[in-house]
Tab-separated table of C-alpha atoms in Angstrom:
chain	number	residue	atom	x	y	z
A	1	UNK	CA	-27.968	-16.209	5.511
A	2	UNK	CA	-26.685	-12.634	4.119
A	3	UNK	CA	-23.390	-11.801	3.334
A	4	UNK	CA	-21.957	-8.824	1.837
A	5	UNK	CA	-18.894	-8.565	-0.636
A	6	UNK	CA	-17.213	-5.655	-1.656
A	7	UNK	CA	-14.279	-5.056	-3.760
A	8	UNK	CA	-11.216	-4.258	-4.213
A	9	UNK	CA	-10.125	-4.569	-0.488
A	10	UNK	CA	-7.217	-1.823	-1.348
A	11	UNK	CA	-6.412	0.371	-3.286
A	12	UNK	CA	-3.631	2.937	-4.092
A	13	UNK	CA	-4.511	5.234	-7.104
A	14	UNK	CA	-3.270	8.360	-8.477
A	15	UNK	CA	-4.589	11.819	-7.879
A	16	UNK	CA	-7.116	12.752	-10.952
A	17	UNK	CA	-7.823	9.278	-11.545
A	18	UNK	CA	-11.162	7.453	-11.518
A	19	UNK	CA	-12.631	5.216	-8.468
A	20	UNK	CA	-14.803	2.361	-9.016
A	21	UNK	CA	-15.312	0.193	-5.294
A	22	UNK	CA	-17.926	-2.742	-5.677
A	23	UNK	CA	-20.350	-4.285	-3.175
A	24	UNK	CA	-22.928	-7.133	-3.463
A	25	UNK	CA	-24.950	-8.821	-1.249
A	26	UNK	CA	-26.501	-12.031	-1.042
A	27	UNK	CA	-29.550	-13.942	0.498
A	28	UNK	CA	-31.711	-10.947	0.831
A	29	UNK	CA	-34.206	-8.875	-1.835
A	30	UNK	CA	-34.949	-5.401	-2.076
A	31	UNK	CA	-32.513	-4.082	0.746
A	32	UNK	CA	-31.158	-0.714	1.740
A	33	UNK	CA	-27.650	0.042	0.745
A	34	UNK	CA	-24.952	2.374	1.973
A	35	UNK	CA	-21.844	3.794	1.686
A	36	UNK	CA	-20.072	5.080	4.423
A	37	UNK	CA	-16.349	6.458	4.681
A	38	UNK	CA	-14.160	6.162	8.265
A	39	UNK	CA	-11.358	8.403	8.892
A	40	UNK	CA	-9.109	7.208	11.610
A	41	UNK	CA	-10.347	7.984	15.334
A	42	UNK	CA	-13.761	9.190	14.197
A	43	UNK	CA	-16.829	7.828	13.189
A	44	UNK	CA	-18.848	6.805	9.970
A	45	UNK	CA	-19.318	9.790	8.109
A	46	UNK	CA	-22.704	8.983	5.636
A	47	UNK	CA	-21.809	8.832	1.964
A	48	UNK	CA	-24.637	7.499	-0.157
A	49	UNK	CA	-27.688	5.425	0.790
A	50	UNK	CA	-30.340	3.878	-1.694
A	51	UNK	CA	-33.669	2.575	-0.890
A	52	UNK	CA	-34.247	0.865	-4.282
A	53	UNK	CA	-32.269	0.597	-7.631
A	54	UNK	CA	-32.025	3.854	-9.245
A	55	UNK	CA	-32.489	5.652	-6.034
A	56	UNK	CA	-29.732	7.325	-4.373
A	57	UNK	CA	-29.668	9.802	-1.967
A	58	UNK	CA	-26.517	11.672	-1.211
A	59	UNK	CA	-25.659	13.129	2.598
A	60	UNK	CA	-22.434	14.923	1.801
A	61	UNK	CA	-21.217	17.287	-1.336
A	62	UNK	CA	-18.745	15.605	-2.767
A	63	UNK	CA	-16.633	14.622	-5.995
A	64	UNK	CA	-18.008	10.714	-5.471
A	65	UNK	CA	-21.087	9.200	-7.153
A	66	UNK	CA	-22.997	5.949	-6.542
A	67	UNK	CA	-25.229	4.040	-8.752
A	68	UNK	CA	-27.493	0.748	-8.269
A	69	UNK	CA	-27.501	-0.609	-11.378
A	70	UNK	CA	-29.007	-4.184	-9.594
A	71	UNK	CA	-30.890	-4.534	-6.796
A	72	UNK	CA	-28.051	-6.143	-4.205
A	73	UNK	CA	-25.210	-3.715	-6.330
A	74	UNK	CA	-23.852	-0.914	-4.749
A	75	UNK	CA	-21.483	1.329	-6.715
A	76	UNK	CA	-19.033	3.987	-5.476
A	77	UNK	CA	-17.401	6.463	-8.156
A	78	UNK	CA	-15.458	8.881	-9.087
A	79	UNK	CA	-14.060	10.421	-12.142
A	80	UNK	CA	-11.231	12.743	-10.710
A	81	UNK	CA	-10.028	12.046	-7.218
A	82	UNK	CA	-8.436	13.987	-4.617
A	83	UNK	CA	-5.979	13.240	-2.024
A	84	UNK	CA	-8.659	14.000	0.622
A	85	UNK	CA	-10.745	10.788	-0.756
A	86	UNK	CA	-8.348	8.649	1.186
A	87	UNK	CA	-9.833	6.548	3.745
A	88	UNK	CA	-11.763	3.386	4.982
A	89	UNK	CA	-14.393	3.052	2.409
A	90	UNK	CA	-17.560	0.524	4.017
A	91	UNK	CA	-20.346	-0.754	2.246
A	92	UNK	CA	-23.679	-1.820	4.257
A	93	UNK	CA	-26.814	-2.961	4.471
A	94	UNK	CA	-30.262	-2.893	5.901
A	95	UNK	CA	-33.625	-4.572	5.470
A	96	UNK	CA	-36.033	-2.140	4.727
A	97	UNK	CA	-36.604	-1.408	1.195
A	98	UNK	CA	-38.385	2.411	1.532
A	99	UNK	CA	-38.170	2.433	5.387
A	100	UNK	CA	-34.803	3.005	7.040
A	101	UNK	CA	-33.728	2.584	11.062
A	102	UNK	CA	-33.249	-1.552	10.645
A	103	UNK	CA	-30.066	-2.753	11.383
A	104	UNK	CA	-27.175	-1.979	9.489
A	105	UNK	CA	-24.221	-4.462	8.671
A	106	UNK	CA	-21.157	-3.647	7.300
A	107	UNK	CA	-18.807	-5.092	4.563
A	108	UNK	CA	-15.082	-5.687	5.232
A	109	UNK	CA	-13.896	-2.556	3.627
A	110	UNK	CA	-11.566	-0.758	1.469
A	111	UNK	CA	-8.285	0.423	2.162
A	112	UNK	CA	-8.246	3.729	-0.773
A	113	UNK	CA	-4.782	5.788	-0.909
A	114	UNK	CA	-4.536	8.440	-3.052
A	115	UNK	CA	-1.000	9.469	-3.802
B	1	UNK	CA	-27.527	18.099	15.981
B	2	UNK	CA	-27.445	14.351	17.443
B	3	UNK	CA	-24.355	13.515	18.439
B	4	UNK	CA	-22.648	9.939	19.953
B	5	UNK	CA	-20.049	9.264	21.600
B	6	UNK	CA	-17.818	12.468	20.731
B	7	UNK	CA	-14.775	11.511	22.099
B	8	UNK	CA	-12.239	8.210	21.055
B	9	UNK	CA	-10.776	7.029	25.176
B	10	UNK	CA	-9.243	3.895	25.597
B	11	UNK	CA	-9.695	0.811	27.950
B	12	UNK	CA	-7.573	-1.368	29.024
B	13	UNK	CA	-8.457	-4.218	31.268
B	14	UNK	CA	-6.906	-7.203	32.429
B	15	UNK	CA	-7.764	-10.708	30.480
B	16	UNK	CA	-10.356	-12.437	32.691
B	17	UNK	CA	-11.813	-8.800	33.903
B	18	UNK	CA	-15.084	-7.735	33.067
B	19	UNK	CA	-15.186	-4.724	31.184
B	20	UNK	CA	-17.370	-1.552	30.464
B	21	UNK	CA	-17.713	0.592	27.629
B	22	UNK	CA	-19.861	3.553	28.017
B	23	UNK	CA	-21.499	5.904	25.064
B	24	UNK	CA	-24.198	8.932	25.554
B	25	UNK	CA	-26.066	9.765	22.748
B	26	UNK	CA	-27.735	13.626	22.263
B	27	UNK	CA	-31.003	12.266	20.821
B	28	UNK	CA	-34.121	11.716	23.692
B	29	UNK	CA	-35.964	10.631	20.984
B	30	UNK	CA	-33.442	7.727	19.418
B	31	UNK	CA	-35.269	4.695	20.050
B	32	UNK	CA	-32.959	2.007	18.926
B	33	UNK	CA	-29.145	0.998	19.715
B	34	UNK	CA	-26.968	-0.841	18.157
B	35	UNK	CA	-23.285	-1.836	19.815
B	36	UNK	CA	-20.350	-2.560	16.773
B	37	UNK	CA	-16.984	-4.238	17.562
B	38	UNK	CA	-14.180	-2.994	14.873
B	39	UNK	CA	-11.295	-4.929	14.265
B	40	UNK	CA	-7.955	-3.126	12.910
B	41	UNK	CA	-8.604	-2.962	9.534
B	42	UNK	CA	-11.839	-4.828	9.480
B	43	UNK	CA	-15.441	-3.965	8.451
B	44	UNK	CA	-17.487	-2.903	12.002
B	45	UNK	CA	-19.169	-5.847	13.064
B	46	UNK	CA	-22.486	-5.948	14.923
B	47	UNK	CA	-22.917	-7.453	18.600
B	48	UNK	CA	-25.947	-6.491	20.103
B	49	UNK	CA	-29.103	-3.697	19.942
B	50	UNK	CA	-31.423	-2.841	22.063
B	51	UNK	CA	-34.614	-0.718	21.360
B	52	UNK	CA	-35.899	2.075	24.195
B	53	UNK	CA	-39.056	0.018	25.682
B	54	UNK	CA	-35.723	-2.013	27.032
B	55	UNK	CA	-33.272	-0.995	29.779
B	56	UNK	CA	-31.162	-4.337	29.563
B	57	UNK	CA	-30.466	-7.182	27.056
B	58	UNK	CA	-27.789	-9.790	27.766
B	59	UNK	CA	-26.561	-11.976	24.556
B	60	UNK	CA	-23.076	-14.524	25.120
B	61	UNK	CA	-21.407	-12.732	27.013
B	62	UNK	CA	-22.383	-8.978	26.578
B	63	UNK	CA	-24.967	-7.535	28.294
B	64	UNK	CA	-26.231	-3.767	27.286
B	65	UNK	CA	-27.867	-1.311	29.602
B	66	UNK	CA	-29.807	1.610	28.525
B	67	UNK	CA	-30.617	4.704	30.738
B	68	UNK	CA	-32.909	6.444	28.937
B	69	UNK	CA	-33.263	9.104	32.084
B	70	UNK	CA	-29.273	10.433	31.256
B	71	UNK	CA	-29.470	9.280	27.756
B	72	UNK	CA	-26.952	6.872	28.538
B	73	UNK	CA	-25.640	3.925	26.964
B	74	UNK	CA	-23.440	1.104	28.375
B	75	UNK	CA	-21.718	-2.821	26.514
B	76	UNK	CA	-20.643	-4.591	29.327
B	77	UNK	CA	-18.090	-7.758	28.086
B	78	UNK	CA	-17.627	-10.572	30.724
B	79	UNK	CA	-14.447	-12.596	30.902
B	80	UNK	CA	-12.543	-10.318	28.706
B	81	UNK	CA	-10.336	-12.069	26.190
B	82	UNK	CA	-6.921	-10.979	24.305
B	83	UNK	CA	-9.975	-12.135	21.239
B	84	UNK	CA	-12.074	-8.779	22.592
B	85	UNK	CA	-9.104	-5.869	21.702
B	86	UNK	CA	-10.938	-3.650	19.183
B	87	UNK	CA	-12.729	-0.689	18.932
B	88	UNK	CA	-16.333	-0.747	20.207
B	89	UNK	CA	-19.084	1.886	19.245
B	90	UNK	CA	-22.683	2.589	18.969
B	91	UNK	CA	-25.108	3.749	16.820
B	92	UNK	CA	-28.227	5.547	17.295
B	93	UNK	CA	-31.204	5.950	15.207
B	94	UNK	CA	-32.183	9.289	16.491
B	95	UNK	CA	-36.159	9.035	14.742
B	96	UNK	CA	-37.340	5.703	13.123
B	97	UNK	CA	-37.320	6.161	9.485
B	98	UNK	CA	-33.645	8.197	9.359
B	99	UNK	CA	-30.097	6.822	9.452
B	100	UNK	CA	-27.865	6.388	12.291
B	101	UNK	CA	-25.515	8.244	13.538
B	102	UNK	CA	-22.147	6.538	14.889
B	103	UNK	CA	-19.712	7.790	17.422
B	104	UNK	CA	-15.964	7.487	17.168
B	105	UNK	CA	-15.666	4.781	19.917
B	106	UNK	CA	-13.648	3.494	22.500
B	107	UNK	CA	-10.526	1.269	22.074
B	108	UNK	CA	-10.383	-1.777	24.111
B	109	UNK	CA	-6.963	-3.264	24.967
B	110	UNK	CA	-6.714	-6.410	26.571
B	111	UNK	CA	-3.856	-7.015	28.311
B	112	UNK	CA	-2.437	-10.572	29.307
């Protein structure tokens, strides 16, 4: 079966520092990835997706980054970040590989406070 | 643009009640659904989909109806338990081949 990991499960950092959350997944090749970010009483606001490694397609301007160095590696970075970066930070994943609209299941999160 | 679920109510049904938790998407072309059950500070997990050739599809028990007609979308929970408190919401994939969009939800409370 798949499971997803991602990593660190909180986090409290100081403004202008870097970021660097972590997600794998297991028991599935070639998947889509995503990064999505939940503000309280709202939905998942679209980060980052990537069909394959290298590719990465962003939805939002932002001061965050992702990479895919691996195929089941999903990377979310920043180099300076802002108090509004707070939030629910959720990793996911899809079977697809170039084709997106398959289900999409989510990794347990991470808590990010920026004081 | 598509839109889901705008608004974040709350329910709160007795334990043993059935419940129902309602969501209308924007899109007339979405053709798949997806029902998530969030936990307080917990990853969204998935319960059921359904895809638009479908107007019902029952799994243990939850049961979702589609109304294509008023773009309507409904999770139905039987026997509620205290185990069922969480937020629910759906997702829509407004065109096959483009992400989904997710509404806020609605908070279930079960009550003892």
């Amino acid at each position: 079966s798949q499971t997803i990991h991602q990593w660190p499960a909180t986090l409290v950092q100081p403004v202008g520092s870097p970021l660097s959350l972590e997600c794998t997944v297991e028991g599935t090749s070639n998947p889509n990835l995503y990064w999505y970010r939940q503000a309280a009483g709202r939905g998942l606001q679209l980060l980052f997706y990537s069909v394959g490694i290298g590719q990465i397609s962003s939805e939002v301007p932002q001061n965050l980054s992702a990479s895919r160095p691996q195929d089941r590696q999903f990377i979310l970075s920043s180099k300076k970040l802002l108090l509004s970066d707070s939030g629910f930070y959720l990793c996911a994943w899809s079977v697809g590989g170039t084709v997106l609209g398959y289900t999409i299941y989510f990794g347990e999160g991470s808590w990010l406070t920026v004081v | 643009g598509e839109s889901v679920g705008l608004h974040l109510p709350t329910l709160s049904v007795q334990e043993g009640d059935n419940s129902i938790i309602n969501c209308a998407y924007s899109n007339s072309a979405s053709d798949y659904f997806i029902w998530y059950k969030q936990e307080s500070g917990k990853g969204p997990q998935f319960i059921i989909d359904i895809r638009s050739n479908m107007d019902k599809r029952q799994g243990q028990r939850v049961t979702v109806l589609l109304n294509k007609t008023v773009k309507h979308l409904s999770l139905q929970i039987a026997a509620t338990q205290p185990g069922d408190s969480a937020v629910y919401f759906c997702a829509e994939n407004g065109n096959y081949g483009q992400n989904f969009v997710f509404g806020p939800g609605t908070r279930l409370s079960v009550l003892p």
